[in-house]
Amino acid sequence: MMAILLNTYRVATNVTGLGWGRRLTVWTQGCDRAVKCQGCCSPDSWSIGTRRDLDPETVVAWAAQAGTPDGLTLSGGEPVLQAAAVQVLIARFRDAWPAADVLLYTSLSLPAMRRRAPALAEACDAVFTGPYCRVLPAKPLRGRSNQPLHLLTALARARYYAVDSWPMRSQMRLLDGSMITIGIPDMAAIGAATRHFAQE
């Protein structure tokens, strides 16, 4: 039987700005929103064409080499477009680390996700929903305040119940030959630091 491959935009281990603890984070390739979100942080992930196909087993093996992850974060692109492959990745991840949580970002509403990919919604502990809206402020773990967090399991409720009080967190990482920011930066703090250094 042919392996189900996941078309990926990026993969990173030990990510601390996109969920609880240290996480394996996978950005899928492809977004089918008719109107692309202005200001999206990963427009290179929009194209539906293949970027890098990976076996979910390979992705889990990379995570194992980096240590024990506290969770798996799935973003994009739009992960729901590849629901079957994403579900395989989640299953392999849970086999390896049953105490970890799965957090998924989708531009869909939760009812729309459940209609389109019910088994994928069932496989997640927590889901951020809704499109990126540039004119709204950012909040912890998500780009904009219109993106609610749905806590679907007891594990998610234990880990994320106070998420709105978390600090804004981001990391600078070298991935695929480029220096990128992972997470949601505290732009107010960055602006204050920039002004401080400009005055020195």
Coordinates of N, CA, C and O in Angstrom, one line a residue, residues 6-178:
L6 N 2.6 13.9 3.2 CA 2.1 15.2 3.6 C 2.9 16.3 2.8 O 4.1 16.3 2.9
N7 N 2.2 17.1 2.1 CA 2.9 18.2 1.3 C 3.1 19.4 2.3 O 2.2 20.0 2.8
T8 N 4.4 19.6 2.6 CA 4.7 20.6 3.7 C 5.4 21.9 3.2 O 6.1 21.9 2.2
Y9 N 5.2 22.9 3.9 CA 5.8 24.2 3.7 C 7.1 24.3 4.5 O 8.2 24.6 4.1
R10 N 6.9 24.0 5.8 CA 8.0 24.0 6.8 C 7.8 23.0 7.9 O 6.6 22.7 8.2
V11 N 8.9 22.5 8.5 CA 8.8 21.7 9.7 C 9.8 22.2 10.7 O 11.0 22.4 10.3
A12 N 9.5 22.3 11.9 CA 10.4 22.7 12.9 C 10.2 22.0 14.2 O 9.0 21.7 14.6
T13 N 11.3 21.7 15.0 CA 11.2 21.0 16.3 C 11.5 22.1 17.4 O 12.1 23.1 17.1
N14 N 11.1 21.7 18.6 CA 11.4 22.6 19.8 C 10.9 24.0 19.6 O 11.6 25.0 20.0
V15 N 9.7 24.1 19.1 CA 9.1 25.4 18.9 C 8.4 25.8 20.2 O 7.6 24.9 20.8
T16 N 8.6 27.0 20.7 CA 8.0 27.4 22.0 C 7.0 28.5 21.9 O 6.3 28.9 22.9
G17 N 6.7 29.0 20.7 CA 5.8 30.1 20.5 C 4.5 29.8 19.9 O 3.7 30.7 19.7
L18 N 4.2 28.5 19.7 CA 3.0 28.1 19.1 C 2.3 27.0 19.8 O 1.9 26.0 19.2
G19 N 2.2 27.2 21.1 CA 1.5 26.2 21.9 C 2.2 25.9 23.2 O 3.1 26.6 23.6
W20 N 1.7 25.0 24.0 CA 2.2 24.7 25.3 C 3.5 23.9 25.3 O 3.5 22.9 24.6
G21 N 4.5 24.4 25.9 CA 5.8 23.6 26.0 C 6.6 23.7 24.7 O 6.4 24.6 23.9
R22 N 7.4 22.6 24.5 CA 8.2 22.5 23.3 C 7.5 21.6 22.3 O 7.1 20.5 22.7
R23 N 7.4 22.0 21.1 CA 6.5 21.4 20.1 C 7.2 21.1 18.8 O 8.0 21.8 18.3
L24 N 6.7 20.0 18.2 CA 6.9 19.8 16.8 C 5.9 20.6 16.0 O 4.7 20.6 16.4
T25 N 6.3 21.4 15.1 CA 5.4 22.3 14.3 C 5.5 22.0 12.9 O 6.6 22.0 12.3
V26 N 4.4 21.8 12.2 CA 4.3 21.5 10.8 C 3.4 22.5 10.1 O 2.3 22.6 10.5
W27 N 4.0 23.2 9.1 CA 3.2 24.1 8.2 C 2.9 23.3 6.9 O 3.8 22.9 6.2
T28 N 1.6 23.1 6.6 CA 1.3 22.4 5.4 C 1.3 23.4 4.2 O 1.2 24.6 4.4
Q29 N 1.5 22.9 3.0 CA 1.5 23.7 1.8 C 0.1 23.7 1.2 O -0.5 22.7 1.1
G30 N -0.3 24.9 0.8 CA -1.6 25.0 0.1 C -2.7 25.7 0.9 O -2.9 25.3 2.0
C31 N -3.3 26.7 0.3 CA -4.4 27.4 0.9 C -5.5 27.7 -0.1 O -5.1 28.2 -1.2
D32 N -6.7 27.3 0.1 CA -7.8 27.4 -0.9 C -8.7 28.6 -0.6 O -9.8 28.6 -1.2
R33 N -8.4 29.5 0.2 CA -9.2 30.7 0.5 C -9.3 31.5 -0.8 O -8.3 31.9 -1.4
A34 N -10.5 31.8 -1.3 CA -10.7 32.5 -2.5 C -10.1 33.9 -2.4 O -9.5 34.4 -3.3
V35 N -10.2 34.6 -1.2 CA -9.6 35.8 -1.0 C -8.5 35.6 0.0 O -8.7 35.3 1.2
K36 N -7.2 35.7 -0.4 CA -6.1 35.4 0.5 C -6.1 36.5 1.6 O -6.4 37.7 1.4
C37 N -5.6 36.1 2.7 CA -5.6 37.1 3.9 C -4.5 38.1 3.7 O -3.3 37.7 3.7
Q38 N -4.8 39.3 3.6 CA -3.8 40.4 3.4 C -3.0 40.4 4.7 O -3.5 40.5 5.8
G39 N -1.6 40.4 4.6 CA -0.7 40.5 5.7 C -0.4 39.1 6.2 O 0.3 39.0 7.3
C40 N -0.8 38.0 5.6 CA -0.5 36.6 6.0 C 1.0 36.5 6.1 O 1.8 37.0 5.3
C41 N 1.5 35.8 7.2 CA 2.9 35.7 7.5 C 3.6 34.7 6.6 O 4.8 34.6 6.6
S42 N 2.8 33.9 5.9 CA 3.4 32.8 5.1 C 2.8 32.7 3.7 O 2.2 31.7 3.4
P43 N 2.8 33.8 2.9 CA 2.1 33.7 1.6 C 2.8 32.7 0.7 O 2.1 32.2 -0.2
D44 N 4.0 32.3 0.9 CA 4.6 31.3 0.1 C 4.0 29.9 0.3 O 4.2 29.0 -0.5
S45 N 3.2 29.8 1.3 CA 2.4 28.5 1.6 C 1.1 28.4 0.9 O 0.4 27.4 1.0
W46 N 0.7 29.5 0.2 CA -0.6 29.5 -0.5 C -0.7 28.5 -1.7 O -1.8 27.9 -1.9
S47 N 0.3 28.4 -2.5 CA 0.3 27.6 -3.7 C -0.1 26.2 -3.4 O 0.4 25.6 -2.5
I48 N -1.1 25.7 -4.2 CA -1.6 24.3 -4.0 C -0.5 23.3 -4.5 O -0.5 22.2 -4.2
G49 N 0.4 23.7 -5.4 CA 1.4 22.8 -6.0 C 2.3 22.2 -4.9 O 2.5 22.8 -3.8
T50 N 2.9 21.1 -5.3 CA 3.7 20.4 -4.3 C 5.0 21.2 -4.0 O 5.6 21.7 -4.9
R51 N 5.3 21.3 -2.8 CA 6.6 21.9 -2.3 C 7.5 20.8 -1.8 O 8.6 20.6 -2.4
R52 N 7.1 20.1 -0.8 CA 8.0 19.0 -0.2 C 7.1 18.0 0.4 O 6.4 18.2 1.4
D53 N 7.0 16.8 -0.3 CA 6.2 15.7 0.2 C 7.0 14.9 1.3 O 8.2 14.5 1.0
L54 N 6.4 14.7 2.4 CA 7.1 14.0 3.5 C 6.2 12.9 4.0 O 5.0 13.0 4.2
D55 N 6.8 11.7 4.3 CA 6.1 10.7 5.0 C 6.0 11.1 6.5 O 6.9 11.5 7.1
P56 N 4.7 11.0 7.1 CA 4.6 11.3 8.5 C 5.5 10.6 9.4 O 5.9 11.2 10.4
E57 N 5.9 9.4 9.1 CA 6.9 8.6 9.9 C 8.2 9.4 10.0 O 8.8 9.4 11.0
T58 N 8.6 10.0 8.8 CA 9.8 10.7 8.8 C 9.8 12.0 9.7 O 10.7 12.3 10.4
V59 N 8.6 12.6 9.7 CA 8.4 13.8 10.5 C 8.5 13.5 12.0 O 9.2 14.2 12.7
V60 N 7.9 12.4 12.4 CA 7.9 12.0 13.8 C 9.3 11.6 14.2 O 9.8 11.9 15.3
A61 N 10.0 10.9 13.3 CA 11.4 10.6 13.6 C 12.3 11.8 13.8 O 13.2 11.8 14.7
W62 N 12.1 12.9 13.0 CA 12.8 14.1 13.2 C 12.5 14.7 14.6 O 13.4 15.1 15.3
A63 N 11.3 14.6 15.0 CA 10.9 15.1 16.3 C 11.6 14.3 17.4 O 12.0 14.9 18.4
A64 N 11.6 13.0 17.3 CA 12.3 12.1 18.3 C 13.7 12.5 18.4 O 14.3 12.4 19.6
Q65 N 14.4 12.8 17.4 CA 15.8 13.1 17.4 C 16.1 14.4 18.2 O 17.1 14.6 18.8
A66 N 15.1 15.3 18.3 CA 15.2 16.6 18.9 C 14.8 16.5 20.4 O 14.9 17.5 21.1
G67 N 14.3 15.4 20.9 CA 13.9 15.2 22.3 C 12.4 14.9 22.3 O 11.7 14.7 21.3
T68 N 11.8 14.9 23.5 CA 10.4 14.5 23.7 C 9.6 15.8 23.6 O 9.7 16.7 24.4
P69 N 8.7 15.9 22.6 CA 7.9 17.1 22.4 C 6.7 17.0 23.4 O 6.2 16.0 23.7
D70 N 6.2 18.2 23.8 CA 5.0 18.4 24.6 C 3.8 18.4 23.7 O 2.7 18.2 24.2
G71 N 3.9 18.7 22.4 CA 2.8 18.7 21.6 C 3.1 18.9 20.1 O 4.3 19.0 19.7
L72 N 2.1 18.8 19.3 CA 2.2 19.0 17.8 C 1.3 20.1 17.4 O 0.1 20.2 17.8
T73 N 1.9 21.1 16.7 CA 1.2 22.2 16.2 C 1.1 22.1 14.7 O 2.1 21.9 14.0
L74 N -0.1 22.3 14.1 CA -0.3 22.2 12.7 C -0.8 23.5 12.2 O -1.9 24.0 12.7
S75 N -0.2 24.1 11.2 CA -0.6 25.3 10.6 C -0.4 25.3 9.1 O -0.3 24.2 8.5
G76 N -0.4 26.4 8.4 CA -0.2 26.3 7.0 C 0.1 27.7 6.4 O 0.7 28.5 7.1
G77 N -0.3 27.8 5.2 CA -1.3 27.0 4.4 C -2.6 26.7 5.2 O -2.9 27.3 6.2
E78 N -3.3 25.7 4.7 CA -4.6 25.3 5.3 C -4.5 23.8 5.6 O -4.6 23.0 4.6
P79 N -4.2 23.3 6.8 CA -4.1 21.9 7.1 C -5.3 21.0 6.7 O -5.1 19.9 6.4
V80 N -6.5 21.6 6.7 CA -7.7 20.8 6.4 C -7.7 20.4 5.0 O -8.3 19.3 4.6
L81 N -7.0 21.1 4.1 CA -6.9 20.6 2.7 C -6.2 19.2 2.6 O -6.5 18.5 1.6
Q82 N -5.4 18.9 3.5 CA -4.7 17.6 3.5 C -5.2 16.8 4.7 O -4.3 16.2 5.4
A83 N -6.5 16.7 5.0 CA -7.0 16.1 6.2 C -6.5 14.7 6.4 O -6.1 14.3 7.5
A84 N -6.5 13.9 5.3 CA -6.1 12.5 5.5 C -4.7 12.3 5.9 O -4.3 11.6 6.8
A85 N -3.8 13.1 5.3 CA -2.3 13.0 5.6 C -2.1 13.6 7.0 O -1.2 13.0 7.7
V86 N -2.8 14.7 7.3 CA -2.6 15.3 8.6 C -3.0 14.3 9.7 O -2.4 14.2 10.8
Q87 N -4.1 13.6 9.5 CA -4.6 12.6 10.5 C -3.6 11.5 10.6 O -3.4 11.0 11.8
V88 N -3.0 11.0 9.6 CA -1.9 10.0 9.7 C -0.8 10.5 10.6 O -0.3 9.8 11.5
L89 N -0.4 11.8 10.3 CA 0.7 12.4 11.1 C 0.3 12.4 12.6 O 1.1 12.1 13.5
I90 N -0.9 12.9 12.9 CA -1.4 13.0 14.3 C -1.4 11.6 14.9 O -0.9 11.4 16.1
A91 N -1.8 10.6 14.2 CA -1.9 9.2 14.7 C -0.5 8.7 15.1 O -0.3 8.1 16.1
R92 N 0.5 8.9 14.2 CA 1.9 8.5 14.4 C 2.5 9.3 15.6 O 3.2 8.7 16.4
F93 N 2.1 10.5 15.7 CA 2.6 11.4 16.8 C 2.1 10.9 18.1 O 2.8 10.8 19.1
R94 N 0.8 10.6 18.1 CA 0.2 10.1 19.4 C 0.7 8.8 19.8 O 0.8 8.5 21.0
D95 N 1.0 7.9 18.8 CA 1.6 6.6 19.1 C 2.9 6.8 19.9 O 3.2 6.0 20.8
A96 N 3.7 7.8 19.4 CA 5.0 8.0 20.0 C 4.9 8.8 21.4 O 5.6 8.5 22.3
W97 N 4.0 9.7 21.5 CA 3.9 10.6 22.7 C 2.4 10.8 23.1 O 1.8 11.8 22.8
P98 N 1.8 9.8 23.7 CA 0.4 9.8 24.0 C 0.0 11.0 25.0 O -1.2 11.3 25.1
A99 N 1.0 11.5 25.8 CA 0.7 12.6 26.7 C 0.7 14.0 26.1 O 0.4 14.9 26.7
A100 N 1.1 14.0 24.8 CA 1.2 15.3 24.1 C -0.1 15.8 23.6 O -1.0 15.0 23.4
D101 N -0.2 17.1 23.3 CA -1.5 17.6 22.8 C -1.3 18.0 21.3 O -0.2 18.2 20.8
V102 N -2.4 18.1 20.6 CA -2.4 18.5 19.2 C -3.2 19.8 19.0 O -4.4 19.8 19.4
L103 N -2.5 20.8 18.5 CA -3.2 22.1 18.3 C -3.1 22.4 16.8 O -2.1 22.3 16.2
L104 N -4.2 22.8 16.2 CA -4.3 23.0 14.8 C -4.9 24.4 14.5 O -5.8 24.9 15.2
Y105 N -4.3 25.1 13.5 CA -4.8 26.4 13.0 C -5.5 26.2 11.7 O -4.9 25.6 10.8
T106 N -6.7 26.7 11.6 CA -7.4 26.7 10.3 C -8.1 28.0 10.1 O -8.5 28.7 11.0
S107 N -8.3 28.4 8.8 CA -9.0 29.6 8.5 C -10.5 29.3 8.5 O -11.3 30.3 8.4
L108 N -10.9 28.1 8.6 CA -12.4 27.8 8.6 C -12.9 28.0 10.0 O -12.2 28.1 11.0
S109 N -14.3 28.1 10.1 CA -14.9 28.1 11.4 C -14.9 26.6 11.9 O -14.7 25.7 11.1
L110 N -15.1 26.4 13.2 CA -15.2 25.0 13.7 C -16.3 24.2 13.1 O -16.1 23.1 12.7
P111 N -17.5 24.7 12.9 CA -18.6 23.9 12.3 C -18.2 23.6 10.8 O -18.4 22.5 10.4
A112 N -17.6 24.5 10.1 CA -17.1 24.2 8.7 C -16.0 23.2 8.7 O -16.1 22.3 7.8
M113 N -15.1 23.2 9.6 CA -14.1 22.2 9.7 C -14.7 20.8 10.0 O -14.3 19.8 9.4
R114 N -15.6 20.8 10.9 CA -16.3 19.5 11.3 C -17.1 19.0 10.1 O -17.1 17.7 9.9
R115 N -17.7 19.8 9.3 CA -18.4 19.3 8.1 C -17.4 18.8 7.1 O -17.6 17.8 6.4
R116 N -16.3 19.5 6.9 CA -15.4 19.2 5.8 C -14.4 18.0 6.2 O -14.1 17.2 5.3
A117 N -14.0 18.0 7.4 CA -13.0 17.0 7.9 C -13.4 16.5 9.3 O -12.6 16.8 10.2
P118 N -14.5 15.8 9.5 CA -14.9 15.5 10.9 C -13.9 14.7 11.7 O -13.7 14.9 12.9
A119 N -13.2 13.7 11.0 CA -12.3 12.9 11.7 C -11.0 13.7 12.1 O -10.5 13.5 13.2
L120 N -10.6 14.7 11.3 CA -9.5 15.5 11.7 C -9.9 16.4 12.9 O -9.1 16.5 13.9
A121 N -11.1 17.0 12.9 CA -11.5 17.8 14.1 C -11.5 16.9 15.3 O -11.1 17.4 16.4
E122 N -12.0 15.7 15.2 CA -12.0 14.8 16.3 C -10.6 14.4 16.9 O -10.4 14.1 18.1
A123 N -9.6 14.5 16.0 CA -8.3 14.1 16.4 C -7.5 15.1 17.1 O -6.4 14.9 17.7
C124 N -8.0 16.4 17.1 CA -7.3 17.5 17.7 C -7.7 17.7 19.2 O -8.9 17.5 19.5
D125 N -6.8 18.3 20.0 CA -7.2 18.7 21.3 C -7.7 20.1 21.3 O -8.6 20.5 22.1
A126 N -7.1 21.0 20.5 CA -7.5 22.4 20.4 C -7.3 22.9 19.0 O -6.5 22.4 18.3
V127 N -8.2 23.8 18.7 CA -8.2 24.4 17.3 C -8.4 25.9 17.4 O -9.4 26.4 18.0
F128 N -7.5 26.6 16.7 CA -7.7 28.0 16.4 C -8.4 28.1 15.1 O -8.0 27.5 14.1
T129 N -9.5 28.9 15.0 CA -10.3 29.0 13.8 C -10.4 30.5 13.3 O -10.2 31.4 14.1
G130 N -10.7 30.6 12.0 CA -10.9 31.9 11.5 C -9.8 32.5 10.7 O -8.6 32.1 10.9
P131 N -10.1 33.3 9.7 CA -9.1 33.9 8.8 C -8.3 35.0 9.6 O -8.7 35.5 10.6
Y132 N -7.1 35.3 9.1 CA -6.3 36.4 9.6 C -6.9 37.7 9.1 O -7.2 37.9 8.0
C133 N -7.1 38.6 10.1 CA -7.7 39.9 9.8 C -6.7 41.0 10.2 O -6.5 41.3 11.4
R134 N -6.0 41.6 9.2 CA -4.9 42.5 9.5 C -5.2 43.6 10.4 O -4.3 44.1 11.1
V135 N -6.4 44.2 10.4 CA -6.7 45.4 11.1 C -7.0 45.1 12.6 O -7.1 46.1 13.4
L136 N -7.1 43.9 13.0 CA -7.3 43.6 14.4 C -6.0 43.3 15.1 O -5.0 43.0 14.5
P137 N -6.0 43.5 16.5 CA -4.8 43.3 17.2 C -4.5 41.8 17.4 O -5.3 40.9 17.3
A138 N -3.2 41.5 17.6 CA -2.8 40.1 17.9 C -3.1 39.7 19.3 O -3.3 40.6 20.2
K139 N -3.2 38.4 19.5 CA -3.4 37.9 20.9 C -2.4 36.8 21.1 O -1.9 36.2 20.1
P140 N -2.2 36.3 22.3 CA -1.3 35.2 22.5 C -1.6 34.0 21.7 O -2.8 33.6 21.6
L141 N -0.6 33.5 21.0 CA -0.7 32.3 20.2 C -1.4 32.5 18.9 O -1.3 31.6 18.0
R142 N -2.1 33.6 18.6 CA -2.7 33.8 17.3 C -2.5 35.1 16.8 O -2.3 36.1 17.5
G143 N -2.5 35.2 15.4 CA -2.2 36.4 14.8 C -3.2 37.6 15.0 O -2.8 38.7 15.1
R144 N -4.5 37.3 15.2 CA -5.4 38.3 15.3 C -6.5 37.8 16.3 O -6.8 36.7 16.5
S145 N -7.2 38.9 16.9 CA -8.1 38.6 18.0 C -9.4 38.0 17.5 O -10.2 37.5 18.4
N146 N -9.7 37.9 16.2 CA -10.9 37.3 15.7 C -10.8 35.8 15.6 O -11.7 35.1 15.1
Q147 N -9.7 35.2 16.0 CA -9.4 33.8 15.9 C -9.6 33.1 17.2 O -8.6 33.0 18.0
P148 N -10.8 32.5 17.5 CA -11.0 31.9 18.9 C -10.3 30.6 19.0 O -10.1 29.9 18.0
L149 N -10.0 30.2 20.2 CA -9.4 28.9 20.5 C -10.5 28.0 21.1 O -11.2 28.3 22.1
H150 N -10.7 26.9 20.4 CA -11.7 25.9 20.9 C -10.9 24.8 21.6 O -10.1 24.1 21.0
L151 N -11.3 24.6 22.9 CA -10.7 23.5 23.7 C -11.5 22.3 23.7 O -12.6 22.3 24.2
L152 N -11.1 21.3 23.0 CA -11.9 20.1 22.6 C -11.7 18.9 23.6 O -12.6 18.0 23.5
T153 N -10.7 18.9 24.4 CA -10.4 17.8 25.3 C -10.1 18.3 26.7 O -9.7 19.5 26.8
A154 N -10.1 17.4 27.6 CA -9.7 17.8 29.0 C -8.2 18.2 29.0 O -7.8 19.1 29.8
L155 N -7.3 17.6 28.2 CA -5.9 18.0 28.2 C -5.8 19.4 27.7 O -5.1 20.2 28.2
A156 N -6.5 19.8 26.6 CA -6.5 21.2 26.1 C -7.0 22.1 27.2 O -6.4 23.2 27.3
R157 N -8.1 21.8 27.9 CA -8.6 22.7 28.9 C -7.6 22.9 30.0 O -7.5 24.0 30.6
A158 N -6.9 21.8 30.4 CA -5.9 22.0 31.4 C -4.7 22.8 31.0 O -4.1 23.6 31.8
R159 N -4.3 22.7 29.7 CA -3.1 23.5 29.3 C -3.4 24.9 28.8 O -2.6 25.8 28.9
Y160 N -4.6 25.1 28.2 CA -4.8 26.4 27.5 C -5.9 27.2 28.1 O -6.3 28.2 27.5
Y161 N -6.4 26.9 29.3 CA -7.6 27.6 29.8 C -7.2 29.1 30.0 O -8.1 29.9 30.0
A162 N -6.0 29.4 30.3 CA -5.6 30.8 30.6 C -4.8 31.4 29.5 O -4.0 32.4 29.7
V163 N -5.0 31.0 28.3 CA -4.1 31.3 27.2 C -4.1 32.9 26.9 O -3.1 33.4 26.6
D164 N -5.2 33.5 27.2 CA -5.2 35.0 26.9 C -4.3 35.8 27.8 O -4.0 36.9 27.6
S165 N -3.9 35.2 28.9 CA -3.0 35.8 29.9 C -1.5 35.5 29.6 O -0.6 36.0 30.3
W166 N -1.3 34.6 28.6 CA 0.1 34.3 28.3 C 0.8 35.4 27.7 O 0.2 36.3 27.0
P167 N 2.2 35.5 27.8 CA 2.9 36.5 27.1 C 3.0 36.2 25.6 O 2.8 35.0 25.2
M168 N 3.2 37.2 24.8 CA 3.4 37.0 23.4 C 4.8 36.4 23.2 O 5.8 36.9 23.8
R169 N 4.9 35.3 22.4 CA 6.2 34.6 22.3 C 6.6 34.4 20.9 O 5.7 34.0 20.1
S170 N 7.9 34.5 20.6 CA 8.3 34.2 19.2 C 9.8 33.8 19.3 O 10.5 34.1 20.3
Q171 N 10.3 33.1 18.3 CA 11.6 32.7 18.2 C 12.2 33.1 16.8 O 11.4 33.0 15.8
M172 N 13.5 33.3 16.7 CA 14.1 33.5 15.4 C 14.8 32.1 15.1 O 15.6 31.6 16.0
R173 N 14.5 31.6 14.0 CA 15.1 30.3 13.6 C 15.6 30.3 12.2 O 15.0 30.9 11.3
L174 N 16.7 29.6 11.9 CA 17.2 29.4 10.6 C 16.5 28.1 10.1 O 16.8 27.0 10.6
L175 N 15.6 28.2 9.1 CA 15.0 27.1 8.5 C 15.0 27.2 7.0 O 14.8 28.2 6.4
D176 N 15.4 26.1 6.3 CA 15.5 26.0 4.9 C 16.3 27.2 4.3 O 16.0 27.7 3.2
G177 N 17.4 27.6 5.0 CA 18.3 28.6 4.5 C 17.8 30.0 4.7 O 18.4 31.0 4.3
S178 N 16.7 30.2 5.4 CA 16.2 31.6 5.7 C 16.0 31.8 7.2 O 15.6 30.8 7.9

